[in-house]
CSV table of N, CA and C and ligand atoms in Angstrom, one decimal:
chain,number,residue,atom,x,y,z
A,855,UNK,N,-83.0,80.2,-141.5
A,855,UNK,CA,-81.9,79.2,-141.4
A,855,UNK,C,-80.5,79.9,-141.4
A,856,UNK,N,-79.6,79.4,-140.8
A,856,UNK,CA,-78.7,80.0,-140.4
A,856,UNK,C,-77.6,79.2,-141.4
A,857,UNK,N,-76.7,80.4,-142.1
A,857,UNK,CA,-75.9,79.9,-143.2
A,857,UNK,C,-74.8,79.5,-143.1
A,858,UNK,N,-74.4,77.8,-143.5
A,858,UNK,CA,-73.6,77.3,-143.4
A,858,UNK,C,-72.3,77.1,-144.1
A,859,UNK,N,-71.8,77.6,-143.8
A,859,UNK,CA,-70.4,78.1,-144.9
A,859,UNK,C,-69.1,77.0,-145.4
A,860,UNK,N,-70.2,75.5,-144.9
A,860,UNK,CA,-69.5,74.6,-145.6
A,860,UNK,C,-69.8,73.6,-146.6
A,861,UNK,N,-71.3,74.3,-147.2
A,861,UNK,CA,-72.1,73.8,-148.4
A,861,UNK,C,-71.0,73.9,-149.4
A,862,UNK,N,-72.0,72.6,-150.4
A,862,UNK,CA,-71.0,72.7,-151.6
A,862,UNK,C,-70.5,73.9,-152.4
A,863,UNK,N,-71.8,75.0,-152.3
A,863,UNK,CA,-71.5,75.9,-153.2
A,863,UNK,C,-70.8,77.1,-152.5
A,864,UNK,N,-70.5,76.8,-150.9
A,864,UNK,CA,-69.4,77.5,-150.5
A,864,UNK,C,-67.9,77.3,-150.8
A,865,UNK,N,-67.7,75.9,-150.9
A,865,UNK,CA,-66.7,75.5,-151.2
A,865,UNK,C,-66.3,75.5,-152.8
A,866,UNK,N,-67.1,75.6,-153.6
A,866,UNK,CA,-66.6,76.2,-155.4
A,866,UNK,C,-66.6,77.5,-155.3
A,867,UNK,N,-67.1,78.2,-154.2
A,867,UNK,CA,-66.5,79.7,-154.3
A,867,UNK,C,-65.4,80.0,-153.8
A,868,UNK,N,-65.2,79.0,-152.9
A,868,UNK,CA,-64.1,79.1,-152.0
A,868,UNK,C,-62.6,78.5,-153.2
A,869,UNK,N,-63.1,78.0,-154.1
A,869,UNK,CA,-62.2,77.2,-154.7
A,869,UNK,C,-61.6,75.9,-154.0
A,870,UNK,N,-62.6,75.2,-153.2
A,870,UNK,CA,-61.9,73.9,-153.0
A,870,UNK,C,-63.0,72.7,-153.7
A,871,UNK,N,-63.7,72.9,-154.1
A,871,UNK,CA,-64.2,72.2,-155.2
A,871,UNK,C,-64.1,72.7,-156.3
A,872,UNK,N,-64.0,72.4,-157.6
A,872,UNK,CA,-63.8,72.4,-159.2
A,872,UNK,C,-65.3,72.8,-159.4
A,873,UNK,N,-65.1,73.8,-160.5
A,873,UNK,CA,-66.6,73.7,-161.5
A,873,UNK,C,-66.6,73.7,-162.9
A,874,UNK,N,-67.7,73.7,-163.4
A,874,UNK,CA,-67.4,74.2,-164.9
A,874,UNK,C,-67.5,75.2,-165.3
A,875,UNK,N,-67.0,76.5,-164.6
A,875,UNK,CA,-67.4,78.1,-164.8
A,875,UNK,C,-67.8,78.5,-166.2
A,876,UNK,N,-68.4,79.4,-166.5
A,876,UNK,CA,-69.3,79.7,-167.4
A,876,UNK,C,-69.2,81.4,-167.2
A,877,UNK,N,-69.0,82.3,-166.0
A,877,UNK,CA,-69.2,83.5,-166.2
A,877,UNK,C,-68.7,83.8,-164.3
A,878,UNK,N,-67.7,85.1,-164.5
A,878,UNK,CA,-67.5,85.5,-163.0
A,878,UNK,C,-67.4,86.9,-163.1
A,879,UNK,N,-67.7,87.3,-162.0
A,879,UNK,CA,-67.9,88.7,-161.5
A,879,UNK,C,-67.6,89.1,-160.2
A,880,UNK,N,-67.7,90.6,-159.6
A,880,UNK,CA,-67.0,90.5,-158.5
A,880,UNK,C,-68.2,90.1,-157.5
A,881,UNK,N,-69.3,89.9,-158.2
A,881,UNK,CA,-70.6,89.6,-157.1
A,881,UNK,C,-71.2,88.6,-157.5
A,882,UNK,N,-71.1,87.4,-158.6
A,882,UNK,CA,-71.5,86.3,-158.5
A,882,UNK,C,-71.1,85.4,-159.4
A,883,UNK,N,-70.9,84.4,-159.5
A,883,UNK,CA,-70.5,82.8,-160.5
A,883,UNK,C,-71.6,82.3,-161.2
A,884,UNK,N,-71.1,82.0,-162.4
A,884,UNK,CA,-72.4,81.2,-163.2
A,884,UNK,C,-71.3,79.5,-164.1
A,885,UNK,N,-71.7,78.7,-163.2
A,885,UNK,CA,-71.3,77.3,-164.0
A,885,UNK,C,-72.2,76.1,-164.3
A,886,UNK,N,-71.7,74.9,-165.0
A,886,UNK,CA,-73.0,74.1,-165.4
A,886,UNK,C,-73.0,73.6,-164.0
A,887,UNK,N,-74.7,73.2,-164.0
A,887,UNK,CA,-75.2,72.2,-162.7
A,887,UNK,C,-74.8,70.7,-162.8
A,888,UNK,N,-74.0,70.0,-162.0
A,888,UNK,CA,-73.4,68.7,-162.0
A,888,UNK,C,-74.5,67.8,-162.5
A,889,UNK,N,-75.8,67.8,-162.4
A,889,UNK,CA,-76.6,66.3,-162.5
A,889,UNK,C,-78.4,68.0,-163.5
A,890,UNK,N,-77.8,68.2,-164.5
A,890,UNK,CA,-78.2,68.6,-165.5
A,890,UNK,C,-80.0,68.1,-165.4
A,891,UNK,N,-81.0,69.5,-165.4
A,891,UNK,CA,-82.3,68.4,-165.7
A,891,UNK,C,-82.6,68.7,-167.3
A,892,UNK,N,-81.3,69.3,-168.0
A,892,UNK,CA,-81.6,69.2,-169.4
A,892,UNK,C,-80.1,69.9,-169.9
A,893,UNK,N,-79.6,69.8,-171.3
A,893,UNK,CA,-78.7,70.1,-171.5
A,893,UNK,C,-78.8,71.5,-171.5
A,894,UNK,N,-77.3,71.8,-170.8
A,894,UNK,CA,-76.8,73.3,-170.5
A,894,UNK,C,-77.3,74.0,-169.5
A,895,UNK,N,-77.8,72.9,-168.6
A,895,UNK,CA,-78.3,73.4,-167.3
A,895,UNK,C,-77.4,74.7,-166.2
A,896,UNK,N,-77.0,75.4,-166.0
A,896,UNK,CA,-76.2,76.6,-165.4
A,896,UNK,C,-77.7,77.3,-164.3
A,897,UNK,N,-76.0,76.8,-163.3
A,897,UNK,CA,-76.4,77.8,-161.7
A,897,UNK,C,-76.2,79.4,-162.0
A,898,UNK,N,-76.8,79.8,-161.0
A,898,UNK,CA,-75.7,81.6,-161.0
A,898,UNK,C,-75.6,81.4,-159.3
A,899,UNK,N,-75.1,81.7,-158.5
A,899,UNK,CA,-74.6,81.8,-156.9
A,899,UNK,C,-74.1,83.5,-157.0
A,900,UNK,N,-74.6,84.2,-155.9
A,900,UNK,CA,-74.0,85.2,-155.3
A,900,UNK,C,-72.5,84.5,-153.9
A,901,UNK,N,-72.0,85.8,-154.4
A,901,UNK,CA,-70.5,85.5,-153.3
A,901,UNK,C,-70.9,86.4,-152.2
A,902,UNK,N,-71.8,86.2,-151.0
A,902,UNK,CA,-72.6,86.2,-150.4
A,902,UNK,C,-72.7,85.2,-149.7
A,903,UNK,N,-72.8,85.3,-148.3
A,903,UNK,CA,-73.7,84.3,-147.4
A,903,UNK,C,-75.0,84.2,-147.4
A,904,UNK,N,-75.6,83.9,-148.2
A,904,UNK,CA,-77.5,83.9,-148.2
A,904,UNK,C,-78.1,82.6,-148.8
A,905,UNK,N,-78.6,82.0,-147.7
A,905,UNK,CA,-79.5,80.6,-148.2
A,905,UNK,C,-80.2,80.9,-148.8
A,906,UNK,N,-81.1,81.3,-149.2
A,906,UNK,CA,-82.3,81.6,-150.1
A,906,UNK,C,-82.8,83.2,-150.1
A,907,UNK,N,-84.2,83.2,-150.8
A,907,UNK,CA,-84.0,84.4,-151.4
A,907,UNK,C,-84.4,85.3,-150.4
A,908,UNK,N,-84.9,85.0,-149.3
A,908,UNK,CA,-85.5,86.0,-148.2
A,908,UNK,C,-84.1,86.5,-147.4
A,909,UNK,N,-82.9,86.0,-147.5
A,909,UNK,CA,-81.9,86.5,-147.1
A,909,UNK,C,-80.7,87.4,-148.2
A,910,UNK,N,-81.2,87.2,-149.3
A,910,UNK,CA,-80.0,87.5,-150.1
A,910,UNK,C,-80.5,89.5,-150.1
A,911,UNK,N,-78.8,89.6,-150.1
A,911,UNK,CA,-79.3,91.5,-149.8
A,911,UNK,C,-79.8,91.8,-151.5
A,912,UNK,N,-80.4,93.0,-152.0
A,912,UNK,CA,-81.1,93.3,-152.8
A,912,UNK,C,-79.6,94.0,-154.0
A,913,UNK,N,-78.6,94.3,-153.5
A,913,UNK,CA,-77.8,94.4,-154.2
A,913,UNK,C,-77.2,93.1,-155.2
A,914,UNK,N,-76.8,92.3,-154.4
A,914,UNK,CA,-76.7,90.7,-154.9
A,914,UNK,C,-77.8,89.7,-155.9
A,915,UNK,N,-79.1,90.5,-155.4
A,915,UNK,CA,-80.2,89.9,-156.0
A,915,UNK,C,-80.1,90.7,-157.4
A,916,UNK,N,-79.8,92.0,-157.6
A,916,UNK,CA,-79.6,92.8,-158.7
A,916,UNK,C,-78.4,91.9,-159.3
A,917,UNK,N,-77.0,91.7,-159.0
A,917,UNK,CA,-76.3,91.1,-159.8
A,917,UNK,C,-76.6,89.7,-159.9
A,918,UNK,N,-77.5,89.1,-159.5
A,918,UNK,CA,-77.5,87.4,-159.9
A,918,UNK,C,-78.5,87.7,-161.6
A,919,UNK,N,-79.4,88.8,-161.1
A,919,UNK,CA,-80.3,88.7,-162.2
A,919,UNK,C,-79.2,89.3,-163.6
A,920,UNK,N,-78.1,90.3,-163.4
A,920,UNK,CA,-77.8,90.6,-164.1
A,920,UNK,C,-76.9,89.8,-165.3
A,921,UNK,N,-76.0,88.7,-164.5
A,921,UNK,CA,-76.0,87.9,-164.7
A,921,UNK,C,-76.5,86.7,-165.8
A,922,UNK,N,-78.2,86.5,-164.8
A,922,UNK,CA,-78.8,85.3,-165.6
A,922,UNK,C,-78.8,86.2,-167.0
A,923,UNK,N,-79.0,87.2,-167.4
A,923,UNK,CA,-79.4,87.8,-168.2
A,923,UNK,C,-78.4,88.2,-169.5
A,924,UNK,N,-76.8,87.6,-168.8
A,924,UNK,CA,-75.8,87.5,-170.1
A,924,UNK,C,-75.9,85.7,-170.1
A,925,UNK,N,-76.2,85.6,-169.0
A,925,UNK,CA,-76.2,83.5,-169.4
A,925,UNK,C,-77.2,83.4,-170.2
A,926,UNK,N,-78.4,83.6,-170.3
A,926,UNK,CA,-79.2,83.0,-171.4
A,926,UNK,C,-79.4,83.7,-172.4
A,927,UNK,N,-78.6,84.9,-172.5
A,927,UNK,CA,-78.5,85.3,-174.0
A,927,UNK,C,-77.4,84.2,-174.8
A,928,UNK,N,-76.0,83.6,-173.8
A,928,UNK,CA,-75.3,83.2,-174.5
A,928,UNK,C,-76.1,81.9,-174.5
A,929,UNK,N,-76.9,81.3,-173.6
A,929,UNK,CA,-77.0,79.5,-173.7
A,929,UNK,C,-78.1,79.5,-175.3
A,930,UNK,N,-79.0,80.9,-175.3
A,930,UNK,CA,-79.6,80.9,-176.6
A,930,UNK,C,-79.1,80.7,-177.9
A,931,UNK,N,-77.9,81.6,-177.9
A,931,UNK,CA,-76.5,81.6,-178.6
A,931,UNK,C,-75.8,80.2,-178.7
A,932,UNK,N,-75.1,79.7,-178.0
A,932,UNK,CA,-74.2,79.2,-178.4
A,932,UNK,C,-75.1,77.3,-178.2
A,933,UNK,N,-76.3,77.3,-177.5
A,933,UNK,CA,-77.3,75.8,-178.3
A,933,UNK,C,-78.0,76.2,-178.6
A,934,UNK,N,-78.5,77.0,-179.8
A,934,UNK,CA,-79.6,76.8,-180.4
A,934,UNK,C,-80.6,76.4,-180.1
A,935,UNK,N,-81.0,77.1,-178.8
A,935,UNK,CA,-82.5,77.3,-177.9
A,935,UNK,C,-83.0,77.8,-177.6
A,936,UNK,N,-84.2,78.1,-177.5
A,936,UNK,CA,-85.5,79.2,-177.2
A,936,UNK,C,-85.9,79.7,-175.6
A,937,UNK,N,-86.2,78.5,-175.8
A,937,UNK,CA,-87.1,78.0,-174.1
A,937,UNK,C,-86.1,78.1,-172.9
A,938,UNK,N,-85.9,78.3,-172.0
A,938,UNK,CA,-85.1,78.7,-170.9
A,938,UNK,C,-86.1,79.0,-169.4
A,939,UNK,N,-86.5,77.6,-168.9
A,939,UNK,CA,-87.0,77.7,-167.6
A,939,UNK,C,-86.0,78.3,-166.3
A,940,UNK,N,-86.4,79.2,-165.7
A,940,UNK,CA,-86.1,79.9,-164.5
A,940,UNK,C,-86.3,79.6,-163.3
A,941,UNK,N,-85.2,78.5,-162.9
A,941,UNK,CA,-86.2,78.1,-161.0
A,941,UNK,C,-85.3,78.7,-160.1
A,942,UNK,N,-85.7,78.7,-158.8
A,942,UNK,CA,-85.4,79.3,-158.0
A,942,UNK,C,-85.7,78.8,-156.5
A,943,UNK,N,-85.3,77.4,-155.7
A,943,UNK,CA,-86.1,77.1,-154.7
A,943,UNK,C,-86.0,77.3,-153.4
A,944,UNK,N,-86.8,77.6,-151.9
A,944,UNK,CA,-86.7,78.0,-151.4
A,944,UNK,C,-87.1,77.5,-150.1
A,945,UNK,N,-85.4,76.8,-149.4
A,945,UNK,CA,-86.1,75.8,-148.0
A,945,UNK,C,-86.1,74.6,-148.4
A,946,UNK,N,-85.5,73.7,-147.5
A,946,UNK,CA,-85.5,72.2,-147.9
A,946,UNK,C,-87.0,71.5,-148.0
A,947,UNK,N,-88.6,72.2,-147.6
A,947,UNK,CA,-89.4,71.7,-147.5
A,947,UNK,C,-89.7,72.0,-149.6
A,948,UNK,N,-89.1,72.7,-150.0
A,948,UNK,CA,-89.6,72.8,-151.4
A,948,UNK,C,-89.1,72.1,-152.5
A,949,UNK,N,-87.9,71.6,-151.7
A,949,UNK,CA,-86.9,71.0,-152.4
A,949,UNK,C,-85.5,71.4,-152.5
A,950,UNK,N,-85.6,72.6,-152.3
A,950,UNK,CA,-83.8,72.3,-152.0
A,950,UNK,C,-82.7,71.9,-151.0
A,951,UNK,N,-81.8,71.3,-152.1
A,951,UNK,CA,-80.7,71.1,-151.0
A,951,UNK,C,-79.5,70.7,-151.0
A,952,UNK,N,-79.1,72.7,-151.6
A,952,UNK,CA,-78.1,72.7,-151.4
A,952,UNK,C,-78.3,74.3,-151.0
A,953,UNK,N,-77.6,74.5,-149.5
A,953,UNK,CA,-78.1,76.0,-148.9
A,953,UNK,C,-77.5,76.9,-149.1
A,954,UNK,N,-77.4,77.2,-149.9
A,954,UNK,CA,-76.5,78.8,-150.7
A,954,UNK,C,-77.3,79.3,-151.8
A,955,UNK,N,-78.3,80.5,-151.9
A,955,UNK,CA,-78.8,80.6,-152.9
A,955,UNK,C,-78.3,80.5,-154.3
A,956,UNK,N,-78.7,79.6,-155.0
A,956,UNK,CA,-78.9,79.7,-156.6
A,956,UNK,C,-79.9,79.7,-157.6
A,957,UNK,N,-80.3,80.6,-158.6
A,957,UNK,CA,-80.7,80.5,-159.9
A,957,UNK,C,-80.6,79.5,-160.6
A,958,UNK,N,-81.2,78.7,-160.8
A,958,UNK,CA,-81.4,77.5,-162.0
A,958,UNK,C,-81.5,78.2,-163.6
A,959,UNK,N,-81.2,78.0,-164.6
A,959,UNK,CA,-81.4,78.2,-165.5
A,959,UNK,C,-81.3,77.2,-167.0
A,960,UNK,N,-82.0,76.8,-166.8
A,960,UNK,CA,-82.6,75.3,-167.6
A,960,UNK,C,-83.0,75.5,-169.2
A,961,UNK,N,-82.3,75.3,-169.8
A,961,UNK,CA,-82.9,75.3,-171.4
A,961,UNK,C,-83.6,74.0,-171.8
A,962,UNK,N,-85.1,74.2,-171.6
A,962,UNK,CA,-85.6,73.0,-171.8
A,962,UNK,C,-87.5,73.8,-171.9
A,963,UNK,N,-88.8,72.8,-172.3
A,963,UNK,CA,-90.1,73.3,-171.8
A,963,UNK,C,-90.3,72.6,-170.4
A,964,UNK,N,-91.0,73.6,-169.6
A,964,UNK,CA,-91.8,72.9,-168.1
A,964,UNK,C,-92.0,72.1,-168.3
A,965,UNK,N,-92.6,71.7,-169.5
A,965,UNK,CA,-93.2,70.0,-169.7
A,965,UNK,C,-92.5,69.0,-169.7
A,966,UNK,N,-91.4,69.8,-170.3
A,966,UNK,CA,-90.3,68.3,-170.1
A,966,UNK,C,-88.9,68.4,-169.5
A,967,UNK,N,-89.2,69.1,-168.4
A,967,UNK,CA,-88.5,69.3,-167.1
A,967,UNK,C,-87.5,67.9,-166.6
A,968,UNK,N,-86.5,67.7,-166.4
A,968,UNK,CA,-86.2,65.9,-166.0
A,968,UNK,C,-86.1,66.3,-164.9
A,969,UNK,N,-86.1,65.1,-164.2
A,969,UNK,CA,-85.8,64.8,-162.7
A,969,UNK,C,-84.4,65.9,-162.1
A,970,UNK,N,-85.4,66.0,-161.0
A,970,UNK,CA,-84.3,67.2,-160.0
A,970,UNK,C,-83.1,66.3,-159.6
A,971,UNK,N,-82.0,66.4,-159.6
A,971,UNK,CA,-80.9,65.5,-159.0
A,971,UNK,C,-81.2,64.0,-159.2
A,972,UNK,N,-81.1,63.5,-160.3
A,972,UNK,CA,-81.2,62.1,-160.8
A,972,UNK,C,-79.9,62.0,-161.2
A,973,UNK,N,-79.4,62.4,-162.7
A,973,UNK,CA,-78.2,62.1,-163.3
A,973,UNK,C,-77.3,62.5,-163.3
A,974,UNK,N,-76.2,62.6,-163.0
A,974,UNK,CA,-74.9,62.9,-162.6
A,974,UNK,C,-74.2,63.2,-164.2
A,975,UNK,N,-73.7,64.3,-164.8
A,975,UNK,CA,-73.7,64.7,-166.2
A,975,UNK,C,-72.1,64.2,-166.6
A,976,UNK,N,-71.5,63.8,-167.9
A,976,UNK,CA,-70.6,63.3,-167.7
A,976,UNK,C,-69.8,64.3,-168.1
A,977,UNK,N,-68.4,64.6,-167.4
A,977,UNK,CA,-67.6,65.9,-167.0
A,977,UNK,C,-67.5,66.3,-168.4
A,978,UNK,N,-66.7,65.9,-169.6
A,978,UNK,CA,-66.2,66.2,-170.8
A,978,UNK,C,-67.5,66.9,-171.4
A,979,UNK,N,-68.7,66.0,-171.4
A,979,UNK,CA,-69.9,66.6,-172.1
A,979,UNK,C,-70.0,68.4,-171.1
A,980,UNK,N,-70.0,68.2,-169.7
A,980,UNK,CA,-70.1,69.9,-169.4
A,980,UNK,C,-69.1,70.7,-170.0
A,981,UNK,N,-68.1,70.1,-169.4
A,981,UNK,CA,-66.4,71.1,-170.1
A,981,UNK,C,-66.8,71.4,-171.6
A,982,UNK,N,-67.3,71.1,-172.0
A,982,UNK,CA,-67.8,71.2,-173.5
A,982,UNK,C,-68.7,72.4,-173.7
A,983,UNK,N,-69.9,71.9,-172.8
A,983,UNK,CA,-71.1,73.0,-173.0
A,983,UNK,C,-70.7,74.6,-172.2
A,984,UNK,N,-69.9,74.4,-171.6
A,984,UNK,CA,-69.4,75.8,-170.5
A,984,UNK,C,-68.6,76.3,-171.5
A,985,UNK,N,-67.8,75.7,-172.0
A,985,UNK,CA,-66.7,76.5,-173.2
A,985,UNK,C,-67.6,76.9,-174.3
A,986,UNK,N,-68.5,76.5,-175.2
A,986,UNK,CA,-69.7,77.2,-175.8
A,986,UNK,C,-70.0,78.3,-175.1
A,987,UNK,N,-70.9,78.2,-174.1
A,987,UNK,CA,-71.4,79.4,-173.3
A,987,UNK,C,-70.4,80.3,-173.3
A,988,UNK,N,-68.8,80.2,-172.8
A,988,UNK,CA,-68.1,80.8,-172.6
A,988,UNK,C,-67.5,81.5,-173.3
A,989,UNK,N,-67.8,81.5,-174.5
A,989,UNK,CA,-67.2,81.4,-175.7
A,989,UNK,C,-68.0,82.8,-176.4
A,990,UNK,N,-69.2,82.8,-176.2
A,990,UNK,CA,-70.2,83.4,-176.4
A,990,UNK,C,-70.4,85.2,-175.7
A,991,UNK,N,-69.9,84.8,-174.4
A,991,UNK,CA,-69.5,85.7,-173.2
A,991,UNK,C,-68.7,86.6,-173.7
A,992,UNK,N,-67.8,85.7,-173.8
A,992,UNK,CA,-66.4,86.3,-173.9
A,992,UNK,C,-66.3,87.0,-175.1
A,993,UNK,N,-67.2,86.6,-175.8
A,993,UNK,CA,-67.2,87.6,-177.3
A,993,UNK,C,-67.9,88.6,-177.6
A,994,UNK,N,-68.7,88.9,-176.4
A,994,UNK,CA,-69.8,90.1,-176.4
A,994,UNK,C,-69.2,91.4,-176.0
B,1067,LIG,P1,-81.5,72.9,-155.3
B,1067,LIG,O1,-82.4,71.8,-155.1
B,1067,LIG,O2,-80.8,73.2,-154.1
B,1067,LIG,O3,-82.2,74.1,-156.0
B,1067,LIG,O4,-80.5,72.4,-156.4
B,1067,LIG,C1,-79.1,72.2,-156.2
B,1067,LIG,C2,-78.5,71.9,-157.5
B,1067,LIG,O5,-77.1,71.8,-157.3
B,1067,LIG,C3,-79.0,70.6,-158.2
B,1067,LIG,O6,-79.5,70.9,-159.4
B,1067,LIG,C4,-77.7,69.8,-158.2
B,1067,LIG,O7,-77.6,69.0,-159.4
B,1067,LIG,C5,-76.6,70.8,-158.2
B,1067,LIG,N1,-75.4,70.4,-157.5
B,1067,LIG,C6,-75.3,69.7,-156.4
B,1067,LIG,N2,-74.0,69.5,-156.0
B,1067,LIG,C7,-73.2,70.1,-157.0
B,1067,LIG,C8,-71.8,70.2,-157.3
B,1067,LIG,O8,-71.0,69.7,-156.5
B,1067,LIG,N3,-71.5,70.9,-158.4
B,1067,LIG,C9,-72.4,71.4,-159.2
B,1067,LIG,N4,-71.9,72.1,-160.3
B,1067,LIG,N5,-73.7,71.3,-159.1
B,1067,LIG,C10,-74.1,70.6,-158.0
């Protein structure tokens, strides 16, 4: 699929959408997900053109992971959580849709996974949970 550089998550890199940043680097963003399938839900996006993972270059795929890997030390940190499901989806036939690769990273069990894009999170409660995470970051 041919990458379209006017997806939403082109446009929060681009800075014409707002996020709730949580972690930046010179190779990729980590903020909360707008409609949360559990609290503290956090994307990571490479600054990169790459819809999914068969396109993302392998250097980028190194910093997204490096990344998830200060996010869920801090989301363990700063909510008092264990569990941290890892998705990753690939192609509108699997369910995604939004075409810029991102990492999911969900503090919650598979079993009690909520609905993919149901609830829309209310802003103050993210600005809240990003400043924890960020909080955490920033102090390491
Ligand atoms: P996908 O199905 O593509 O893996 O998931 C896209 C994710 O992006 C969903 O979890 C959805 O809630 C999130 N999302 C969609 N639009 C926005 C947005 O404008 N801002 C943020 N922060 N997240 C978004």
């Amino acid at each position: 699929m041919t990458y379209d550089n006017t997806n939403i998550f082109a446009k929060i890199l681009r800075g014409e959408i707002s996020c709730h940043k949580v972690y930046e680097d010179d190779k990729t963003l980590a903020f909360m997900d707008i409609m949360p399938q559990a609290m503290g839900h956090v994307l990571i996006i490479p600054k990169c053109q790459a819809v999914e993972l068969s396109d993302l270059p392998c250097e980028y795929a190194c910093a997204v992971f490096k990344t998830a890997q200060k996010i869920i030390t801090a989301q363990r940190k700063a909510l008092g959580v264990d569990g941290i499901v890892q998705v990753q989806i690939n192609h509108a036939k699997a369910g995604q849709s939004v075409f810029h690769y991102h990492m999911h990273l969900i503090p919650t069990h598979i079993h009690e996974l909520s609905k993919h894009e149901s609830i829309m999170a209310d802003q103050d409660e993210l600005a809240e949970l990003a400043n924890k995470i960020r909080t955490v970051i920033d102090d390491e």
